CSV table of C-alpha atoms in Angstrom, one decimal:
chain,number,residue,atom,x,y,z
A,799,MET,CA,0.2,0.4,-0.2
A,800,ILE,CA,2.2,2.5,1.2
A,801,ARG,CA,5.2,1.3,-0.4
A,802,THR,CA,3.7,0.7,-3.6
A,803,ALA,CA,2.3,4.3,-3.2
A,804,THR,CA,6.0,5.6,-2.5
A,805,ASN,CA,7.2,3.3,-5.9
A,806,VAL,CA,5.1,5.0,-8.0
A,807,ALA,CA,5.2,8.5,-6.6
A,808,GLY,CA,9.2,8.2,-7.2
A,809,GLN,CA,8.4,6.7,-10.5
A,810,ALA,CA,6.3,10.0,-11.7
A,811,LEU,CA,8.8,12.1,-10.3
A,812,VAL,CA,11.8,11.4,-12.0
A,813,PRO,CA,10.8,11.7,-15.7
A,814,THR,CA,9.2,15.0,-14.2
A,815,VAL,CA,12.4,16.4,-12.8
A,816,VAL,CA,14.8,15.2,-15.5
A,817,ALA,CA,12.4,16.4,-18.1
A,818,ALA,CA,12.4,20.0,-16.1
A,819,ARG,CA,16.1,19.9,-15.9
A,820,GLU,CA,16.4,19.1,-19.8
A,821,GLY,CA,14.1,22.1,-20.5
A,822,THR,CA,11.8,19.9,-22.2
A,823,LEU,CA,9.1,20.1,-19.5
A,824,ASP,CA,5.7,21.9,-20.5
A,825,ARG,CA,5.7,24.5,-17.3
A,826,ALA,CA,2.0,25.6,-18.4
A,827,ALA,CA,1.0,22.2,-18.3
A,828,TYR,CA,2.6,21.3,-15.0
A,829,GLU,CA,1.3,23.8,-13.4
A,830,SER,CA,-2.5,23.1,-14.5
A,831,ALA,CA,-2.1,19.7,-14.0
A,832,GLY,CA,-4.3,19.0,-11.0
A,833,ARG,CA,-6.7,21.0,-12.7
A,834,ARG,CA,-7.4,19.4,-15.9
A,835,ASP,CA,-9.2,16.2,-15.7
A,836,LEU,CA,-7.6,12.5,-16.2
A,837,THR,CA,-10.2,11.7,-18.3
A,838,ASP,CA,-10.4,14.0,-20.8
A,839,PRO,CA,-9.6,12.9,-24.4
A,840,GLU,CA,-7.4,15.5,-25.5
A,841,PRO,CA,-5.6,16.3,-22.1
A,842,ALA,CA,-2.9,19.5,-23.4
A,843,ALA,CA,-4.7,20.4,-26.8
A,844,ASP,CA,-6.0,24.0,-25.7
A,845,THR,CA,-2.8,24.7,-23.4
A,846,ARG,CA,-0.4,23.8,-25.7
A,847,PRO,CA,-1.8,24.5,-29.3
A,848,GLU,CA,2.3,24.7,-30.9
A,849,LEU,CA,2.7,20.5,-30.2
A,850,SER,CA,-0.8,19.7,-31.6
A,851,PRO,CA,-0.2,17.4,-34.7
A,852,VAL,CA,0.0,19.5,-38.0
A,853,PRO,CA,-1.8,17.6,-40.9
A,854,ALA,CA,0.1,16.3,-43.5
B,219,MET,CA,-22.4,7.3,-17.6
B,220,PRO,CA,-25.8,9.3,-15.9
B,221,PHE,CA,-25.1,12.7,-16.5
B,222,GLY,CA,-25.4,13.9,-12.5
B,223,LEU,CA,-21.7,12.4,-12.4
B,224,ARG,CA,-19.9,13.7,-15.0
B,225,LYS,CA,-20.3,17.6,-13.0
B,226,ILE,CA,-18.4,15.5,-10.4
B,227,PRO,CA,-14.5,16.1,-10.5
B,228,PHE,CA,-12.4,13.0,-11.4
B,229,SER,CA,-10.5,13.5,-8.0
B,230,VAL,CA,-13.6,13.5,-5.6
B,231,GLN,CA,-15.3,10.5,-7.7
B,232,ILE,CA,-12.3,8.6,-6.6
B,233,LEU,CA,-12.6,9.8,-3.1
B,234,LEU,CA,-15.9,9.1,-3.1
B,235,GLY,CA,-15.1,5.2,-4.1
B,236,LEU,CA,-12.5,5.3,-1.3
B,237,VAL,CA,-14.9,6.4,1.6
B,238,LEU,CA,-17.8,4.5,0.5
B,239,GLY,CA,-15.0,1.3,0.0
B,240,VAL,CA,-13.7,1.5,3.7
B,241,ALA,CA,-17.6,1.9,5.0
B,242,LEU,CA,-18.6,-1.9,2.8
B,243,GLY,CA,-15.3,-3.3,4.1
B,244,PHE,CA,-16.6,-2.4,7.1
B,245,LEU,CA,-19.8,-3.4,6.7
B,246,ALA,CA,-18.7,-6.9,5.0
B,247,ARG,CA,-16.1,-7.3,8.2
B,248,SER,CA,-18.4,-6.5,11.3
B,249,ASN,CA,-21.0,-8.4,10.2
B,250,ASP,CA,-19.5,-11.2,8.3
B,251,LEU,CA,-21.1,-10.8,4.7
B,252,SER,CA,-18.8,-13.0,2.7
B,253,TRP,CA,-21.0,-12.3,-0.7
B,254,LEU,CA,-20.2,-8.5,0.1
B,255,THR,CA,-16.4,-9.2,0.7
B,256,SER,CA,-16.2,-11.7,-2.3
B,257,THR,CA,-18.4,-9.0,-4.6
B,258,LEU,CA,-15.7,-5.7,-3.3
B,259,HIS,CA,-13.0,-8.7,-3.9
B,260,THR,CA,-14.3,-9.6,-7.9
B,261,ILE,CA,-14.7,-5.3,-8.3
B,262,GLY,CA,-11.4,-4.5,-7.5
B,263,SER,CA,-9.4,-7.4,-9.2
B,264,LEU,CA,-11.2,-6.9,-12.5
B,265,PHE,CA,-10.2,-3.7,-12.2
B,266,VAL,CA,-6.5,-4.5,-12.1
B,267,GLN,CA,-7.3,-7.1,-14.7
B,268,LEU,CA,-8.5,-4.3,-17.1
B,269,LEU,CA,-5.1,-2.1,-16.6
B,270,LYS,CA,-3.0,-4.7,-17.0
B,271,LEU,CA,-4.6,-5.5,-20.5
B,272,ALA,CA,-4.0,-2.3,-21.6
B,273,VAL,CA,0.0,-2.3,-20.4
B,274,PRO,CA,1.6,-4.6,-23.4
B,275,PRO,CA,-0.1,-2.9,-26.1
B,276,LEU,CA,0.4,0.6,-24.5
B,277,VAL,CA,4.1,-0.2,-23.9
B,278,PHE,CA,5.1,-1.4,-26.8
B,279,THR,CA,3.3,0.8,-29.8
B,280,ALA,CA,4.2,4.3,-27.4
B,281,ILE,CA,7.7,3.1,-27.4
B,282,VAL,CA,7.9,2.3,-31.1
B,283,VAL,CA,6.0,5.4,-32.0
B,284,SER,CA,8.3,7.4,-29.7
B,285,VAL,CA,11.7,5.6,-31.2
B,286,VAL,CA,10.9,6.5,-34.4
B,287,SER,CA,9.9,10.1,-33.7
B,288,LEU,CA,13.2,10.5,-31.5
B,289,ARG,CA,15.3,10.7,-34.7
B,290,GLY,CA,18.1,11.6,-32.3
B,291,VAL,CA,19.6,8.4,-30.5
B,292,ALA,CA,22.2,10.3,-28.9
B,293,ASN,CA,20.0,12.3,-27.5
B,294,ALA,CA,17.7,9.4,-26.2
B,295,ALA,CA,20.6,7.7,-24.9
B,296,ARG,CA,21.9,10.8,-22.8
B,297,LEU,CA,18.1,10.6,-21.6
B,298,ALA,CA,18.0,7.2,-20.7
B,299,LEU,CA,21.4,7.7,-18.6
B,300,LYS,CA,20.1,10.5,-16.9
B,301,THR,CA,16.7,8.7,-15.7
B,302,LEU,CA,18.7,6.0,-14.4
B,303,MET,CA,21.1,8.6,-12.6
B,304,TRP,CA,18.1,10.1,-11.1
B,305,PHE,CA,16.7,6.7,-10.2
B,306,GLY,CA,19.9,6.0,-8.4
B,307,ILE,CA,20.1,9.2,-6.4
B,308,THR,CA,16.6,9.2,-5.0
B,309,ALA,CA,17.0,5.4,-4.3
B,310,LEU,CA,20.1,6.4,-2.6
B,311,ILE,CA,18.3,8.8,-0.2
B,312,ALA,CA,15.4,6.5,0.6
B,313,VAL,CA,17.8,3.6,1.7
B,314,SER,CA,19.4,6.4,4.0
B,315,ILE,CA,16.2,6.9,5.7
B,316,GLY,CA,15.1,3.1,5.9
B,317,ILE,CA,18.4,2.1,7.1
B,318,GLY,CA,18.6,5.6,9.7
B,319,LEU,CA,14.8,4.7,10.7
B,320,GLY,CA,15.9,1.1,11.2
B,321,LEU,CA,18.9,2.0,13.5
B,322,LEU,CA,16.7,4.6,15.9
B,323,THR,CA,13.5,2.4,16.0
B,324,ASN,CA,15.3,-1.1,16.4
B,325,PRO,CA,12.2,-2.6,15.1
B,326,GLY,CA,13.4,-6.6,15.8
B,327,LYS,CA,14.3,-5.8,19.6
B,328,GLY,CA,12.2,-7.8,21.9
B,329,VAL,CA,10.3,-9.6,19.0
B,330,THR,CA,10.3,-13.4,19.1
B,331,LEU,CA,9.1,-15.3,16.2
B,332,ASP,CA,7.9,-19.1,15.7
B,333,LEU,CA,10.1,-20.0,13.0
B,334,GLY,CA,8.7,-23.8,12.8
B,335,GLY,CA,6.5,-22.8,10.1
B,336,ALA,CA,8.2,-20.8,8.2
B,337,ALA,CA,9.1,-22.0,4.8
B,338,ALA,CA,11.7,-20.3,2.3
B,339,PRO,CA,9.9,-18.4,-0.3
B,340,LYS,CA,9.8,-19.6,-3.7
B,341,LYS,CA,10.8,-16.5,-5.7
B,342,THR,CA,14.6,-15.1,-4.8
B,343,GLY,CA,16.4,-12.4,-6.2
B,344,SER,CA,20.1,-12.7,-7.5
B,345,TRP,CA,22.6,-10.6,-9.5
B,346,THR,CA,22.0,-11.8,-13.0
B,347,ASP,CA,18.3,-12.0,-13.1
B,348,PHE,CA,19.0,-8.6,-15.1
B,349,LEU,CA,21.0,-9.6,-17.8
B,350,THR,CA,19.0,-13.2,-18.2
B,351,GLY,CA,15.3,-11.3,-17.9
B,352,ILE,CA,15.6,-8.3,-20.2
B,353,VAL,CA,15.9,-10.6,-23.2
B,354,PRO,CA,12.8,-12.8,-23.7
B,355,THR,CA,13.4,-16.2,-25.1
B,356,ASN,CA,10.9,-15.9,-27.4
B,357,PRO,CA,8.7,-12.6,-28.8
B,358,VAL,CA,5.4,-13.9,-28.2
B,359,GLY,CA,6.1,-14.8,-24.5
B,360,ALA,CA,7.0,-11.8,-23.3
B,361,PHE,CA,3.7,-10.6,-23.9
B,362,VAL,CA,2.0,-13.9,-23.1
B,363,GLU,CA,3.7,-13.2,-19.7
B,364,GLY,CA,3.1,-9.8,-19.7
B,365,ASN,CA,6.5,-8.8,-18.8
B,366,VAL,CA,7.1,-4.8,-18.8
B,367,LEU,CA,11.2,-4.5,-19.1
B,368,GLN,CA,11.2,-7.7,-22.0
B,369,ILE,CA,8.6,-5.7,-23.9
B,370,VAL,CA,10.6,-2.4,-23.5
B,371,PHE,CA,13.4,-4.1,-24.8
B,372,LEU,CA,11.4,-5.5,-28.4
B,373,ALA,CA,10.2,-2.6,-28.5
B,374,VAL,CA,13.0,-0.4,-28.8
B,375,VAL,CA,15.0,-2.7,-31.2
B,376,VAL,CA,11.9,-2.8,-33.8
B,377,GLY,CA,11.6,0.8,-33.3
B,378,ALA,CA,15.3,1.4,-33.7
B,379,ALA,CA,15.4,-1.2,-36.9
B,380,ALA,CA,12.2,0.4,-38.3
B,381,LEU,CA,13.8,3.7,-37.9
B,382,LEU,CA,16.5,1.8,-40.3
B,383,VAL,CA,14.3,0.3,-42.6
B,384,GLY,CA,12.9,3.7,-43.4
B,385,GLU,CA,10.0,3.6,-46.4
B,386,ALA,CA,9.1,-0.1,-45.9
B,387,ALA,CA,8.4,0.2,-42.4
B,388,GLU,CA,6.2,3.2,-42.9
B,389,PRO,CA,3.0,0.9,-42.9
B,390,PHE,CA,3.9,-0.7,-39.6
B,391,VAL,CA,4.7,2.5,-37.8
B,392,ALA,CA,1.4,3.7,-39.3
B,393,LEU,CA,0.2,0.8,-37.9
B,394,ASN,CA,1.6,1.2,-34.4
B,395,ARG,CA,0.4,4.6,-34.3
B,396,SER,CA,-3.3,3.1,-34.8
B,397,LEU,CA,-2.9,1.0,-32.6
B,398,LEU,CA,-1.3,3.5,-30.0
B,399,GLU,CA,-4.5,5.8,-30.4
B,400,ILE,CA,-7.1,2.9,-29.9
B,401,VAL,CA,-5.5,1.5,-26.6
B,402,GLN,CA,-5.4,4.9,-25.6
B,403,LYS,CA,-8.9,5.6,-26.1
B,404,ALA,CA,-10.4,1.7,-24.4
B,405,LEU,CA,-7.9,2.8,-21.6
B,406,TRP,CA,-9.8,5.9,-21.1
B,407,TRP,CA,-12.7,4.4,-20.5
B,408,VAL,CA,-11.1,1.4,-18.1
B,409,ILE,CA,-9.5,4.9,-15.8
B,410,ARG,CA,-12.8,6.1,-15.9
B,411,LEU,CA,-13.8,2.8,-13.8
B,412,ALA,CA,-11.0,4.3,-11.3
B,413,PRO,CA,-13.5,5.7,-8.5
B,414,ILE,CA,-15.6,1.8,-8.6
B,415,GLY,CA,-12.1,0.1,-8.9
B,416,THR,CA,-10.8,2.1,-5.9
B,417,LEU,CA,-14.4,1.1,-4.1
B,418,GLY,CA,-13.5,-2.8,-4.6
B,419,LEU,CA,-9.9,-2.4,-3.9
B,420,ILE,CA,-10.0,-1.1,-0.6
B,421,GLY,CA,-13.4,-2.7,0.8
B,422,ASN,CA,-11.8,-5.8,0.2
B,423,ALA,CA,-8.5,-4.6,2.1
B,424,VAL,CA,-10.8,-3.8,5.2
B,425,ALA,CA,-12.8,-7.0,4.8
B,426,SER,CA,-10.3,-9.2,4.2
B,427,TYR,CA,-7.2,-7.9,6.4
B,428,GLY,CA,-7.0,-7.7,10.4
B,429,TRP,CA,-4.9,-5.7,12.2
B,430,ASP,CA,-4.6,-7.8,14.7
B,431,LEU,CA,-1.9,-10.1,13.4
B,432,LEU,CA,0.1,-6.7,13.3
B,433,ALA,CA,0.3,-6.5,16.7
B,434,PRO,CA,4.0,-7.9,17.3
B,435,LEU,CA,5.1,-6.1,14.0
B,436,ALA,CA,3.2,-3.0,14.9
B,437,LYS,CA,6.5,-1.1,15.5
B,438,PHE,CA,8.0,-2.6,11.9
B,439,THR,CA,4.7,-1.5,10.2
B,440,THR,CA,5.1,2.1,11.4
B,441,ALA,CA,8.3,2.7,10.6
B,442,VAL,CA,7.5,1.4,7.1
B,443,TYR,CA,4.8,4.3,6.9
B,444,VAL,CA,7.2,6.7,8.8
B,445,GLY,CA,9.9,5.8,5.7
B,446,CYS,CA,7.7,6.3,3.2
B,447,ALA,CA,6.1,9.2,4.2
B,448,LEU,CA,9.5,10.7,4.9
B,449,VAL,CA,10.0,10.1,1.4
B,450,LEU,CA,7.0,11.2,-0.4
B,451,PHE,CA,6.2,14.5,1.7
B,452,VAL,CA,10.1,15.7,2.1
B,453,VAL,CA,12.8,14.3,0.1
B,454,TYR,CA,10.7,14.3,-3.0
B,455,PRO,CA,9.6,17.6,-2.6
B,456,LEU,CA,12.7,18.7,-2.0
B,457,VAL,CA,14.0,16.9,-5.1
B,458,LEU,CA,11.3,19.1,-7.0
B,459,VAL,CA,12.5,22.1,-5.7
B,460,LEU,CA,16.1,22.0,-5.5
B,461,ALA,CA,16.7,19.8,-9.2
B,462,GLY,CA,13.9,20.8,-11.0
B,463,ARG,CA,12.8,24.3,-9.7
B,464,LEU,CA,8.9,22.9,-9.5
B,465,ASN,CA,6.4,23.7,-6.8
B,466,PRO,CA,5.7,20.3,-5.5
B,467,LEU,CA,2.3,21.0,-4.7
B,468,ARG,CA,1.4,20.9,-8.6
B,469,PHE,CA,3.3,17.6,-8.9
B,470,PHE,CA,0.9,15.9,-6.4
B,471,ALA,CA,-2.2,17.5,-8.0
B,472,GLY,CA,-1.2,16.1,-11.2
B,473,ALA,CA,0.3,12.8,-9.7
B,474,TRP,CA,-2.5,12.2,-7.1
B,475,PRO,CA,-4.5,9.7,-9.6
B,476,ALA,CA,-1.6,7.0,-9.7
B,477,ILE,CA,-0.5,7.6,-6.3
B,478,GLU,CA,-3.7,6.9,-4.9
B,479,LEU,CA,-4.3,4.0,-7.2
B,480,ALA,CA,-0.8,2.6,-6.3
B,481,PHE,CA,-1.9,2.2,-2.7
B,482,VAL,CA,-5.1,0.5,-3.3
B,483,SER,CA,-3.8,-1.7,-6.0
B,484,ARG,CA,-0.7,-2.5,-4.5
B,485,SER,CA,0.6,-2.5,-7.9
B,486,SER,CA,3.1,-0.6,-10.0
B,487,VAL,CA,2.6,-2.3,-13.7
B,488,GLY,CA,-1.6,-1.9,-12.9
B,489,THR,CA,-1.3,1.5,-12.4
B,490,MET,CA,1.3,1.9,-15.0
B,491,PRO,CA,-1.5,3.3,-17.3
B,492,VAL,CA,-2.5,5.9,-15.1
B,493,THR,CA,0.7,6.9,-14.0
B,494,GLN,CA,2.1,7.3,-17.6
B,495,ARG,CA,-1.0,9.8,-18.3
B,496,SER,CA,-0.1,11.7,-15.5
B,497,VAL,CA,3.1,12.1,-16.0
B,498,GLU,CA,2.2,13.4,-19.7
B,499,ARG,CA,-0.4,15.9,-17.7
B,500,LEU,CA,2.4,17.3,-15.8
B,501,GLY,CA,3.6,18.2,-19.0
B,502,VAL,CA,6.2,15.7,-19.4
B,503,PRO,CA,7.1,14.9,-23.4
B,504,ARG,CA,5.3,11.7,-24.9
B,505,GLU,CA,8.2,10.5,-26.4
B,506,TYR,CA,10.5,10.4,-22.7
B,507,ALA,CA,7.6,9.5,-20.9
B,508,SER,CA,6.7,6.3,-22.7
B,509,PHE,CA,10.6,5.2,-22.3
B,510,ALA,CA,10.8,6.3,-18.7
B,511,VAL,CA,7.2,5.0,-16.9
B,512,PRO,CA,7.5,1.6,-17.9
B,513,PHE,CA,10.9,1.2,-17.3
B,514,GLY,CA,10.6,2.9,-14.0
B,515,ALA,CA,7.4,0.8,-13.4
B,516,THR,CA,9.8,-2.1,-13.2
B,517,THR,CA,13.1,-0.5,-11.8
B,518,LYS,CA,12.2,2.0,-9.9
B,519,MET,CA,10.6,1.3,-6.3
B,520,ASP,CA,12.0,3.4,-3.3
B,521,GLY,CA,9.0,1.9,-1.1
B,522,CYS,CA,9.6,-1.6,-1.9
B,523,ALA,CA,13.1,-1.6,-2.7
B,524,ALA,CA,14.8,0.7,-0.7
B,525,ILE,CA,13.1,1.5,2.6
B,526,TYR,CA,11.3,-1.9,3.1
B,527,PRO,CA,14.3,-4.2,2.6
B,528,ALA,CA,16.5,-1.7,5.0
B,529,LEU,CA,14.2,-2.2,7.6
B,530,ALA,CA,13.3,-5.9,6.8
B,531,ALA,CA,17.0,-6.6,7.0
B,532,ILE,CA,18.0,-4.6,10.2
B,533,PHE,CA,14.6,-6.4,11.8
B,534,VAL,CA,15.6,-9.9,11.0
B,535,ALA,CA,19.5,-9.1,12.3
B,536,GLN,CA,18.0,-8.0,15.5
B,537,VAL,CA,15.0,-11.3,15.4
B,538,PHE,CA,18.2,-13.3,14.9
B,539,GLY,CA,20.9,-11.6,17.4
B,540,VAL,CA,22.8,-10.6,14.2
B,541,HIS,CA,25.2,-7.9,14.6
B,542,LEU,CA,25.5,-5.7,11.4
B,543,GLY,CA,28.4,-3.0,10.7
B,544,VAL,CA,28.9,-0.4,9.0
B,545,THR,CA,29.8,-2.6,6.0
B,546,ASP,CA,26.4,-4.1,6.3
B,547,TYR,CA,24.6,-0.9,6.1
B,548,LEU,CA,27.1,0.1,2.9
B,549,LEU,CA,25.7,-3.3,1.5
B,550,ILE,CA,22.2,-2.7,2.0
B,551,ALA,CA,22.4,0.6,0.4
B,552,PHE,CA,24.4,-0.9,-2.5
B,553,VAL,CA,21.8,-3.5,-3.1
B,554,SER,CA,19.1,-1.3,-3.1
B,555,VAL,CA,20.5,1.0,-5.7
B,556,VAL,CA,21.8,-1.3,-7.7
B,557,GLY,CA,19.7,-4.7,-7.1
B,558,SER,CA,15.9,-2.8,-8.2
B,559,ALA,CA,17.6,-2.7,-11.7
B,560,ALA,CA,19.5,-6.0,-11.5
B,561,THR,CA,15.8,-7.7,-10.7
B,562,ALA,CA,13.8,-5.5,-12.6
B,563,GLY,CA,11.2,-7.6,-14.5
B,564,LEU,CA,10.7,-10.0,-11.1
B,565,THR,CA,9.5,-6.7,-9.6
B,566,GLY,CA,8.3,-7.7,-6.0
B,567,ALA,CA,9.2,-6.7,-2.5
B,568,ILE,CA,9.8,-10.4,-1.8
B,569,VAL,CA,12.7,-10.6,-4.6
B,570,MET,CA,14.4,-7.5,-3.3
B,571,LEU,CA,14.1,-8.6,0.5
B,572,THR,CA,15.9,-12.2,-0.2
B,573,LEU,CA,18.7,-10.1,-2.5
B,574,THR,CA,19.8,-8.1,0.2
B,575,LEU,CA,19.1,-11.0,3.1
B,576,SER,CA,21.1,-13.1,0.8
B,577,THR,CA,24.0,-11.0,0.6
B,578,LEU,CA,24.2,-10.1,4.2
B,579,GLY,CA,24.4,-13.8,4.7
B,580,LEU,CA,20.8,-13.7,6.9
B,581,PRO,CA,18.7,-16.5,6.7
B,582,LEU,CA,16.1,-16.9,4.0
B,583,ALA,CA,13.4,-18.4,5.8
B,584,ALA,CA,12.7,-14.9,7.7
B,585,PRO,CA,10.8,-13.1,4.8
B,586,ALA,CA,7.9,-15.8,5.8
B,587,CYS,CA,8.3,-14.5,9.2
B,588,CYS,CA,7.5,-11.2,8.2
B,589,SER,CA,3.3,-12.1,8.6
B,590,PRO,CA,1.2,-11.8,5.4
B,591,SER,CA,-0.7,-9.1,6.8
B,592,THR,CA,2.3,-7.0,7.6
B,593,ARG,CA,3.5,-7.1,4.1
B,594,PHE,CA,-0.1,-6.6,3.0
B,595,TRP,CA,-0.8,-3.3,5.0
B,596,THR,CA,2.7,-1.7,3.9
């Protein structure tokens, strides 16, 4: 229970910290992550339009 | 889904599931309602089964698509190394906290255990597991067993080959893209069920596992909770602030669904799809998250591979009256930092525990004496 919770928090933490240090973390998305619904089919479409796919 | 339920925020739905689950669990326990216990059990395990079902196709397609779109291989290798380095740094801090707590609290002092019925564990960890475990004996087998690390290996190789093949591999890449979209869609349905799944998981826990057996090991159990809480709410926020210049509260707000699901499901791999969604929602690029999260789910375990084995080793040594010196503590730290990668794929606290105990030369039959309810509730 608490062990798995700690494991998973670390599994989420390391990619976030590495991305932040690499400068690839979308900080606007980070700041608003808790306010956006996890089940929203397009989670970050409105916050980072520059990353949305461009039709070929 | 009824219209009204859509208006309740997802996190509140999960919380409702948690509260209702605990209530139903108590009801089943106090009134001996076996039908309710088995219903809760079925709901919980069905939910975890559904999540695990999504893991192999999600890991494979997401990595193939990422490798093809990454293009810069040197950059990917550097990212992988950095990820490993931070896995190591956080594991080292966590295991130090585990050792420190063990020395402060003496969890095994005065505990006498009847070892008559203690059988040696079936699964034990060894140092070469990583090398032999990462390469699958056949490609279908990796998917049949749901071995995440082997699927990661296959996907990286296939993705790199597809990248070099170029034009001829384009239909394959397109197929993977399409499959990934389909898996993600199906996964959203499953994640929507998280409040009900949470209800079943926590309800079954409360109904089936008592606290009475915890009594002789209360000190040990408390130490595990204190250690994990220190890592979660002191070490991680400090890492976020100092290493990433990030607001820790925002991290917990974003990662909470994964942490909460991990707590009730007790399965890193089962939680992995939700962890991956949460990490992407936190703004980590999908190309990187699709590697780092499955890799982490099999190799990064600060609770099971750092806090728990450190405390358990000290506990076992005290129960058996074995004196541990500085070298032993350094060994515990070494096993925890390097060993969780070495036993990757054979996830589980028992594997890490036996690896730690065998490295220290402590009796292997001991894990069986850490009662099932102690293992369950931590």
